[in-house]
PDB file of C-alpha atoms in Angstrom:
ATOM      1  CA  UNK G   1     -18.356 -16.324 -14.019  1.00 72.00           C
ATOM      2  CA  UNK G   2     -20.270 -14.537 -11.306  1.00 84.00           C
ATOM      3  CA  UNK G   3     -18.701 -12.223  -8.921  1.00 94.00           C
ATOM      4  CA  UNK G   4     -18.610 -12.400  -5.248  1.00 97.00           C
ATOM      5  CA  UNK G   5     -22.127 -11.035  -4.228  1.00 97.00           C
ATOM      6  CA  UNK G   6     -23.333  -9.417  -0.919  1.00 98.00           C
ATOM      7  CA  UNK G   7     -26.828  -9.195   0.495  1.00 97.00           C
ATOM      8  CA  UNK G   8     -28.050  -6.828   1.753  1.00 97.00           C
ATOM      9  CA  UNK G   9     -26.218  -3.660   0.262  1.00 96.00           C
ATOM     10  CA  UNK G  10     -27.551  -1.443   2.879  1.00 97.00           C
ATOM     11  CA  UNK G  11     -29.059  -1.933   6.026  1.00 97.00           C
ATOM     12  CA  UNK G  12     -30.173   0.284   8.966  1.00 98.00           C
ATOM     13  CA  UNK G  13     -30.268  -0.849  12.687  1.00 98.00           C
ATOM     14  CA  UNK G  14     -30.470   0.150  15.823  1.00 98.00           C
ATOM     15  CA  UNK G  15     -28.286  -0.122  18.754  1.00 98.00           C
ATOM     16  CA  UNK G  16     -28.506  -3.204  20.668  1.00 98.00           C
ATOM     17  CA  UNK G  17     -29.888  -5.396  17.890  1.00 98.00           C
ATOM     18  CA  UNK G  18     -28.127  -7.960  15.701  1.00 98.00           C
ATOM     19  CA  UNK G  19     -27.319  -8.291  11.860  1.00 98.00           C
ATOM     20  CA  UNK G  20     -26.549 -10.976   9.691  1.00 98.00           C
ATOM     21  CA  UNK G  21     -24.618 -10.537   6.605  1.00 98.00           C
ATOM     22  CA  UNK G  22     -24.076 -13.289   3.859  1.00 98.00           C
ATOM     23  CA  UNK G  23     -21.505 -12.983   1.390  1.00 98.00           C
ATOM     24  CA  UNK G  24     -21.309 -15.977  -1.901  1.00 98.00           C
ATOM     25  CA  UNK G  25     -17.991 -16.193  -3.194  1.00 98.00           C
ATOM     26  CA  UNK G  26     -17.045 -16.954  -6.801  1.00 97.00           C
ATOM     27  CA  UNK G  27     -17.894 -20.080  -7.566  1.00 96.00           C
ATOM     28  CA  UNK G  28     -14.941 -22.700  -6.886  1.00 95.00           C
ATOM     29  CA  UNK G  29     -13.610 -20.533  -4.333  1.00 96.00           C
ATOM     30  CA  UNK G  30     -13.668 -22.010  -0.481  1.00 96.00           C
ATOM     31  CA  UNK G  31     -12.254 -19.346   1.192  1.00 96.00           C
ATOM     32  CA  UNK G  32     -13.729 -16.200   2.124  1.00 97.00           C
ATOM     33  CA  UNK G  33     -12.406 -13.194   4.359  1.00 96.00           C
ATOM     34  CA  UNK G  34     -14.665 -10.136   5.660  1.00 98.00           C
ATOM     35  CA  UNK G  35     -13.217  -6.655   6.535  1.00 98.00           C
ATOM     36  CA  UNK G  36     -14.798  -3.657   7.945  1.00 98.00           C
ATOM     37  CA  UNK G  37     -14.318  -0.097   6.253  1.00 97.00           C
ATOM     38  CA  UNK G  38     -14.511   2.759   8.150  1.00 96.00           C
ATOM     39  CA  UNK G  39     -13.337   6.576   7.555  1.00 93.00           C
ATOM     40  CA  UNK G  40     -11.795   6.779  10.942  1.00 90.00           C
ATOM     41  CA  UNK G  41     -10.161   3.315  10.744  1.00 94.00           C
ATOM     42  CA  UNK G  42      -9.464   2.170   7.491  1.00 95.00           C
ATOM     43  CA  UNK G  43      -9.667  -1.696   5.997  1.00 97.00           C
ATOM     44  CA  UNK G  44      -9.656  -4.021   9.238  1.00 97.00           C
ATOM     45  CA  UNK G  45      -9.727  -7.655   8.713  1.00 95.00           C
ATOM     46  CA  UNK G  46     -12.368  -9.189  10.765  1.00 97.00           C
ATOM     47  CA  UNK G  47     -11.756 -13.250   9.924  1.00 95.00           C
ATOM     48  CA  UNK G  48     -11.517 -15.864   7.050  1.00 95.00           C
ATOM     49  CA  UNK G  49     -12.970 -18.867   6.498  1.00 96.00           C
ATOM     50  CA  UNK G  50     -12.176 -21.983   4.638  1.00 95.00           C
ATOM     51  CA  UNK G  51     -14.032 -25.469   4.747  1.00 94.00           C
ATOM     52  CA  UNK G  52     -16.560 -24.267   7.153  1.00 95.00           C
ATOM     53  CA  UNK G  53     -13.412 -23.526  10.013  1.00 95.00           C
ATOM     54  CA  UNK G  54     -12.198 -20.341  10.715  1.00 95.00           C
ATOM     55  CA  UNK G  55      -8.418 -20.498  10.226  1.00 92.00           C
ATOM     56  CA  UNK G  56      -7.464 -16.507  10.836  1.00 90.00           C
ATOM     57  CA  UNK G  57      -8.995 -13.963  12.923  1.00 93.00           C
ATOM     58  CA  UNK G  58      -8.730 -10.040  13.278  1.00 93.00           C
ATOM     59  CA  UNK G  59      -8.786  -8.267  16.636  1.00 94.00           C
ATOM     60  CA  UNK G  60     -12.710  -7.278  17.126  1.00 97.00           C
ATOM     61  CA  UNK G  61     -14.623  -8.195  19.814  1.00 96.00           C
ATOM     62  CA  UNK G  62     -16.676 -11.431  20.726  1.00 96.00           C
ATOM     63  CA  UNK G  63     -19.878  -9.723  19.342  1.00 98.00           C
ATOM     64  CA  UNK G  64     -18.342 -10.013  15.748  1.00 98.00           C
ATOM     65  CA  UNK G  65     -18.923 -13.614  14.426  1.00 97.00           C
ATOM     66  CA  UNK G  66     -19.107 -15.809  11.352  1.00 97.00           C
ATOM     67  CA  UNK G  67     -19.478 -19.003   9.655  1.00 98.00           C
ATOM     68  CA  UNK G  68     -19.229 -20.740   6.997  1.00 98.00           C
ATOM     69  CA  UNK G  69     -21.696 -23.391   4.470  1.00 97.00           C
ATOM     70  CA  UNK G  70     -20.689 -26.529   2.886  1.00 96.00           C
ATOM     71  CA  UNK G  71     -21.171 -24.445  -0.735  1.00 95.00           C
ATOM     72  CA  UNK G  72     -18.823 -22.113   0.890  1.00 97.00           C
ATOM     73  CA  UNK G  73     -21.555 -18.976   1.663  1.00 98.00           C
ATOM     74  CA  UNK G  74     -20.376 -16.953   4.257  1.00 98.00           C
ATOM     75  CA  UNK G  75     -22.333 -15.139   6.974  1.00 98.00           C
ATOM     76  CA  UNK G  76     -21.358 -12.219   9.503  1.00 98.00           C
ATOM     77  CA  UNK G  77     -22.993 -12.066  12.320  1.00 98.00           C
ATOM     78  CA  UNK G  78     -22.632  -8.256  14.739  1.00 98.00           C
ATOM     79  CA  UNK G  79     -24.490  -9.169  17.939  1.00 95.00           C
ATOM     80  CA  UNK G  80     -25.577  -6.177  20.351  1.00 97.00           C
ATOM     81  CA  UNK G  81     -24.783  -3.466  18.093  1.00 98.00           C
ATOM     82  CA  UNK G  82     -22.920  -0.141  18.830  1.00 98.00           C
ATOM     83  CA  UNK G  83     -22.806   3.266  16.848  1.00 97.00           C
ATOM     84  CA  UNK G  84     -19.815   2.516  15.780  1.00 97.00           C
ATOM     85  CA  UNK G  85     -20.349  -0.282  14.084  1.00 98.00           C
ATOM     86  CA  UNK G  86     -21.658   1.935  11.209  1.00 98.00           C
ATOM     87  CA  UNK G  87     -19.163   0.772   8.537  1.00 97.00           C
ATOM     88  CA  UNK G  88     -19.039  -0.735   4.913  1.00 97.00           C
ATOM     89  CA  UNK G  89     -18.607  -4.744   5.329  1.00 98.00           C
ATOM     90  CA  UNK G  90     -16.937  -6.158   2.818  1.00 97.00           C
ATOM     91  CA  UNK G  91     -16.338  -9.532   2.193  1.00 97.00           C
ATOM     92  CA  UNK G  92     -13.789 -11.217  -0.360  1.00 97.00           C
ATOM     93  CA  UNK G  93     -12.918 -14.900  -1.785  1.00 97.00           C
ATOM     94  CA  UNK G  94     -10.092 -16.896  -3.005  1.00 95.00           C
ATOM     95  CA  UNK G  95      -9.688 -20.728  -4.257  1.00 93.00           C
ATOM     96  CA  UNK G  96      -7.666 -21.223  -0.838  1.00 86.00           C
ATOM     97  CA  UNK G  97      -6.825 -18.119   0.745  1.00 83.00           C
ATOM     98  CA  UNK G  98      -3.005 -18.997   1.121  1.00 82.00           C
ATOM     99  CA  UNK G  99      -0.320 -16.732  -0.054  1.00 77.00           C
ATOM    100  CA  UNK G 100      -0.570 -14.580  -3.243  1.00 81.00           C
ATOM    101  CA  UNK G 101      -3.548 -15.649  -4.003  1.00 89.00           C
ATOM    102  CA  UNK G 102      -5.801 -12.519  -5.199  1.00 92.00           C
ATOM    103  CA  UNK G 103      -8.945 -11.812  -3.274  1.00 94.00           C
ATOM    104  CA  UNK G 104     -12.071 -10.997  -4.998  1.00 96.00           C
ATOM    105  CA  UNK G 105     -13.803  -8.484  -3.035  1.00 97.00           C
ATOM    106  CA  UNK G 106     -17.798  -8.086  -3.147  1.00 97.00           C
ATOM    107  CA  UNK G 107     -19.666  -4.476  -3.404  1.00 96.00           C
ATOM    108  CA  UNK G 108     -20.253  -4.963   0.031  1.00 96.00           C
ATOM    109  CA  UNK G 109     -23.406  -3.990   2.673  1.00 97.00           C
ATOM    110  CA  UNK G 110     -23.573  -0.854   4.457  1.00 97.00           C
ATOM    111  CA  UNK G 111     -24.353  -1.251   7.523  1.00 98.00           C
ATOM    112  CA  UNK G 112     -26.075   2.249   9.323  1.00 98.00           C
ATOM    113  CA  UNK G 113     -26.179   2.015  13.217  1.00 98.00           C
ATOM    114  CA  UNK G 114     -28.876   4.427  14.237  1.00 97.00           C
TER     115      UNK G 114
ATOM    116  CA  UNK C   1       3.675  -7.308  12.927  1.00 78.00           C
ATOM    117  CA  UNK C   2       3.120  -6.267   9.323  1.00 85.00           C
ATOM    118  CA  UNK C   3       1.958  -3.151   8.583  1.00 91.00           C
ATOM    119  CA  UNK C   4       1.233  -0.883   5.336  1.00 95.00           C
ATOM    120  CA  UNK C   5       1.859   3.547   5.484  1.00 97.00           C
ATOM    121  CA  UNK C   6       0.680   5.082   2.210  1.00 98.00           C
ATOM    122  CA  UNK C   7       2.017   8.454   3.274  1.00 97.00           C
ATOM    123  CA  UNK C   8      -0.329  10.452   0.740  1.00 96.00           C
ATOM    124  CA  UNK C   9      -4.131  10.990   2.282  1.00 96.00           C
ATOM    125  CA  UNK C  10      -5.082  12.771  -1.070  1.00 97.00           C
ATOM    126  CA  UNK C  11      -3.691  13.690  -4.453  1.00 97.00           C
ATOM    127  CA  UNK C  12      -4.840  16.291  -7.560  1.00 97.00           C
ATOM    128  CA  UNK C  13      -2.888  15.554 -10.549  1.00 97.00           C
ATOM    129  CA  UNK C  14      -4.193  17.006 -14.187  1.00 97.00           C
ATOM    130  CA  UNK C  15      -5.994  14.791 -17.046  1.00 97.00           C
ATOM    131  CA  UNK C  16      -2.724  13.541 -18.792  1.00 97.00           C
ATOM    132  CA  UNK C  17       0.114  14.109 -16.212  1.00 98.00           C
ATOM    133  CA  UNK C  18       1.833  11.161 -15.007  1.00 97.00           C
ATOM    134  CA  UNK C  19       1.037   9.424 -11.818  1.00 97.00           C
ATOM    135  CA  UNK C  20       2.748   7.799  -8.594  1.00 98.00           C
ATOM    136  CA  UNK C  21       1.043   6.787  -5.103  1.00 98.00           C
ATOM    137  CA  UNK C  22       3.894   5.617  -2.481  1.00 98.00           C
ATOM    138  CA  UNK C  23       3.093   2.530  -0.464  1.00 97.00           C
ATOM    139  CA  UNK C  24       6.042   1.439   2.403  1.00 97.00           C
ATOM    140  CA  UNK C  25       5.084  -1.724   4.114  1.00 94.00           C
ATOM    141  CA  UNK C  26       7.332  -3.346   7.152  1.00 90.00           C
ATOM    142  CA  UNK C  27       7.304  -7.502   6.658  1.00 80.00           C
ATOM    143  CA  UNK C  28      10.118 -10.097   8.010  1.00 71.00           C
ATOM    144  CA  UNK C  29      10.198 -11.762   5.108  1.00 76.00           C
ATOM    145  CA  UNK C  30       9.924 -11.505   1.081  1.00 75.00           C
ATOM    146  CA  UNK C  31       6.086 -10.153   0.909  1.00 86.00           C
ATOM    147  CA  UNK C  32       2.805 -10.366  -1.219  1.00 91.00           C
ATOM    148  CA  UNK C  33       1.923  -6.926  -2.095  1.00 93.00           C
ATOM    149  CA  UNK C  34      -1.371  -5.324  -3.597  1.00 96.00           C
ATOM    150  CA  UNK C  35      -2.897  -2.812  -5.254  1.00 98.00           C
ATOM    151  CA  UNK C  36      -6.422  -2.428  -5.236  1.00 98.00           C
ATOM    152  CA  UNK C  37      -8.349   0.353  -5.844  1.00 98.00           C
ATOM    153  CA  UNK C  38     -12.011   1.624  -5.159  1.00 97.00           C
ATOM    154  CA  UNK C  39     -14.614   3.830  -6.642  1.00 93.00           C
ATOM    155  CA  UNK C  40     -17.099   5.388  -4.912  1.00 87.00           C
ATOM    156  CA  UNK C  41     -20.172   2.883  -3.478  1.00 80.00           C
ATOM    157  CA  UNK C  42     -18.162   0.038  -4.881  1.00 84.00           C
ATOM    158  CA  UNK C  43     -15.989  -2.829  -3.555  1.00 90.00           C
ATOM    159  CA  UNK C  44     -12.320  -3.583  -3.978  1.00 96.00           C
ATOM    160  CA  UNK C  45     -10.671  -3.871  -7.473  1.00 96.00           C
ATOM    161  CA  UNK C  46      -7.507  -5.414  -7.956  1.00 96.00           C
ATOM    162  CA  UNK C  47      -4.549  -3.393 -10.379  1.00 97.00           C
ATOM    163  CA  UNK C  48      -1.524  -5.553  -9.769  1.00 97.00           C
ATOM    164  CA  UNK C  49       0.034  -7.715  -7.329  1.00 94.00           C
ATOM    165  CA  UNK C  50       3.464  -9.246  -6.629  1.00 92.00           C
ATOM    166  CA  UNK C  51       4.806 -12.090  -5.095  1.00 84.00           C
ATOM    167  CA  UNK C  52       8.323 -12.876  -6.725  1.00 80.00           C
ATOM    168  CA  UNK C  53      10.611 -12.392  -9.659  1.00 81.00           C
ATOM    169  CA  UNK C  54      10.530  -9.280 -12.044  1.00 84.00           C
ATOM    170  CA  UNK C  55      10.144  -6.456  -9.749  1.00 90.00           C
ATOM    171  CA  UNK C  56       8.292  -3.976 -12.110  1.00 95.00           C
ATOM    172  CA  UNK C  57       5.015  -5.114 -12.258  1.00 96.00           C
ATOM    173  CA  UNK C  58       2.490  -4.659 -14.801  1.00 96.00           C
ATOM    174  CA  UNK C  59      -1.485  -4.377 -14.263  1.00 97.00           C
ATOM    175  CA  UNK C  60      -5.130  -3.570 -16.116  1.00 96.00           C
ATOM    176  CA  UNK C  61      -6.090  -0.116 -16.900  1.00 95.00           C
ATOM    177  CA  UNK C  62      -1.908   1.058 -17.259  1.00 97.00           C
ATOM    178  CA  UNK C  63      -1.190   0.894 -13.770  1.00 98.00           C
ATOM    179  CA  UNK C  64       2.357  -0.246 -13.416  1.00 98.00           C
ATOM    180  CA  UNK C  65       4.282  -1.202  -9.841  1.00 98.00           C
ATOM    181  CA  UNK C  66       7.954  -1.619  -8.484  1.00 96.00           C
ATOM    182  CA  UNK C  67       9.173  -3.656  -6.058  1.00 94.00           C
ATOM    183  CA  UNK C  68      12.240  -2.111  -3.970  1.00 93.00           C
ATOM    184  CA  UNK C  69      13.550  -4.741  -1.145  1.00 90.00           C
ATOM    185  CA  UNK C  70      15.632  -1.593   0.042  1.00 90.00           C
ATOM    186  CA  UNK C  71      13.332   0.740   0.310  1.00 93.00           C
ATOM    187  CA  UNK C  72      10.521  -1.033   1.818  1.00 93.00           C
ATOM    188  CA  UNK C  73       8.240   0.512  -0.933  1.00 95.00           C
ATOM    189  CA  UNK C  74       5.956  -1.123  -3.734  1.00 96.00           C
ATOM    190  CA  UNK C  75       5.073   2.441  -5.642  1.00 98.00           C
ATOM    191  CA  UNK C  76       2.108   2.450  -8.110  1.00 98.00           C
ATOM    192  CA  UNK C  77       2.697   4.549 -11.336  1.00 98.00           C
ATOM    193  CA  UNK C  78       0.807   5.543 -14.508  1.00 98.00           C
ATOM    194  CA  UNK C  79       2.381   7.498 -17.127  1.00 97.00           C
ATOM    195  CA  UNK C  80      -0.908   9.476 -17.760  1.00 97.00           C
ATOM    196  CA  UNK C  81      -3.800   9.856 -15.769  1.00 98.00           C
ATOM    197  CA  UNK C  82      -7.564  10.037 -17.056  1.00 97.00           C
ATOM    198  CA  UNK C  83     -10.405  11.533 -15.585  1.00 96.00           C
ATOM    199  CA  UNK C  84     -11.851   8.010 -15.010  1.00 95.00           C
ATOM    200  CA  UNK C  85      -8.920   6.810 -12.832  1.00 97.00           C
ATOM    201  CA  UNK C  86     -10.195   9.331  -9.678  1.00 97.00           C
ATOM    202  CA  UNK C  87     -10.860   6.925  -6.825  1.00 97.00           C
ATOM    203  CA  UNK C  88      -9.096   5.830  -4.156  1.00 97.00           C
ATOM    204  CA  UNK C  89      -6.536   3.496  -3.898  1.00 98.00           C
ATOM    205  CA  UNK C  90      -5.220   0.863  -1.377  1.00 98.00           C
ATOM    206  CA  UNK C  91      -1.350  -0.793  -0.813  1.00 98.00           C
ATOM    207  CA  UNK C  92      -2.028  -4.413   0.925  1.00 96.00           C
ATOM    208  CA  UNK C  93       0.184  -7.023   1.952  1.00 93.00           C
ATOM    209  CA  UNK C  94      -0.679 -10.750   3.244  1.00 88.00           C
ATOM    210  CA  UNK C  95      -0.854 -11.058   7.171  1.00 74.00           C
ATOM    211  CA  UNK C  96       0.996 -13.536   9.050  1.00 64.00           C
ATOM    212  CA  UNK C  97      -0.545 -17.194   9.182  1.00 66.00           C
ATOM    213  CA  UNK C  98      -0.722 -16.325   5.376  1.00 66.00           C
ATOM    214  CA  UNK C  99      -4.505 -17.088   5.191  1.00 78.00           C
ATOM    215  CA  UNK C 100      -7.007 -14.869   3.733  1.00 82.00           C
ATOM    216  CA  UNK C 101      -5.433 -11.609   5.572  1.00 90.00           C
ATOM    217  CA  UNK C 102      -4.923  -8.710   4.077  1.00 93.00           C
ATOM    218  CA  UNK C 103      -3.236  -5.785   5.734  1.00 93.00           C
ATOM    219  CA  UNK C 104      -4.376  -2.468   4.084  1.00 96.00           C
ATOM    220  CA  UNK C 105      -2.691   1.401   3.942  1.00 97.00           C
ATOM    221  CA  UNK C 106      -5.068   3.955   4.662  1.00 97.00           C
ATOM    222  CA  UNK C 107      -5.818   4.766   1.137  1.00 97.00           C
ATOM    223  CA  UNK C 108      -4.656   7.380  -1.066  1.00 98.00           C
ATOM    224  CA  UNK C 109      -7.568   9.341  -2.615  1.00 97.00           C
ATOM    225  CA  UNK C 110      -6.927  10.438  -6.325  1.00 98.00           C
ATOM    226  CA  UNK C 111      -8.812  13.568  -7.663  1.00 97.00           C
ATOM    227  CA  UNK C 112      -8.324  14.519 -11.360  1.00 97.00           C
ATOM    228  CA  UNK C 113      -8.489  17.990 -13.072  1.00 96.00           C
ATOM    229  CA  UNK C 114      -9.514  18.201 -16.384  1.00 91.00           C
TER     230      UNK C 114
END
């Protein structure tokens, strides 16, 4: 079975621009979380996703969005975007996101804020 | 609110020597813990979790974990340590709403001698 995958793996913006990142979970799984990586700040959960609705979110601003598909593909969307947005984004899935349920985490995209 | 302290930032041990990475998490009630760990340029990778009954835990590669109530602490061990195990490693419990949150340490970064 296929992993989660994330395109792109790197990107490089400038400030004040916008990204989207998409994310495809394992196949059979309908929920999918993103984080952010950062040296200064760790793993932050940014939101999940399950059935197209966002059911948990992290504490980042309004610029940070998402969404969900009906075959469960995520996208990320960073709106207006500041140096230090530079981070890894990582996005994982699970069959319904609830309790132990293990997340499958993606190689991520790199995200370079220029 | 939940939260995860691996207390260790980095660690050398020598190719062989036996291993332990301390993870203390603060949760109300009995919690889903993780252990994932990360190589360089690559996403998450998960070693073991737990969510109830036998508190030792086993996972892939030899990675072993125990779950103390009393102590807060869900410790990650390995009798011996190869070179290929140098990465870094993350302690996560589930968030509150219990939906596709993870709450991450701040990583423990492994380095092996030879």
């Amino acid at each position: 079975k296929a992993g989660v995958t994330q395109t792109p793996r790197y990107l490089i913006k400038t400030r004040g621009q916008q990204v989207t990142l998409s994310c495809s979970p394992i196949s059979g799984h309908r929920s999918v979380s993103w984080y952010q990586q950062t040296p200064g700040q760790g793993l932050q959960f940014l939101f999940e996703y399950f059935s197209e609705t966002q059911r948990n979110k992290g504490n980042f601003p309004g610029r940070f969005s998402g969404r969900q598909f009906s075959n469960s593909r995520s996208e990320m969307n960073v709106s207006t975007l500041e140096l230090g947005d530079s981070a890894l984004y990582l996005c994982a899935s699970s069959l319904a996101g609830t309790g132990g349920e293990t997340q499958y985490f993606g190689p991520g995209t790199r995200l370079l804020v220029l | 609110a939940q939260s995860v302290t691996q207390p260790d930032i980095h660690i050398t041990v020598s190719e062989g020597a036996s291993l332990e990475l301390r993870c203390n998490y603060s949760y109300g009630a009995t919690p889903y813990l993780f252990w994932y760990v990360q190589s360089p340029g690559q996403g998450l990778q998960l070693l073991l979790k737990y969510f109830s009954g036998d508190t030792l835990v086993q996972g892939i590669k030899g990675f072993e974990a125990e779950f103390k109530r009393s102590q807060s602490s869900f410790n990650l061990r390995k009798p011996s340590v190869h070179w290929s195990d140098a990465a870094e490693y993350f302690c996560a419990v589930v968030g509150s709403g219990n939906t596709g949150k993870l709450i991450f340490g701040q990583g423990t970064t492994l380095q092996v001698k030879p």
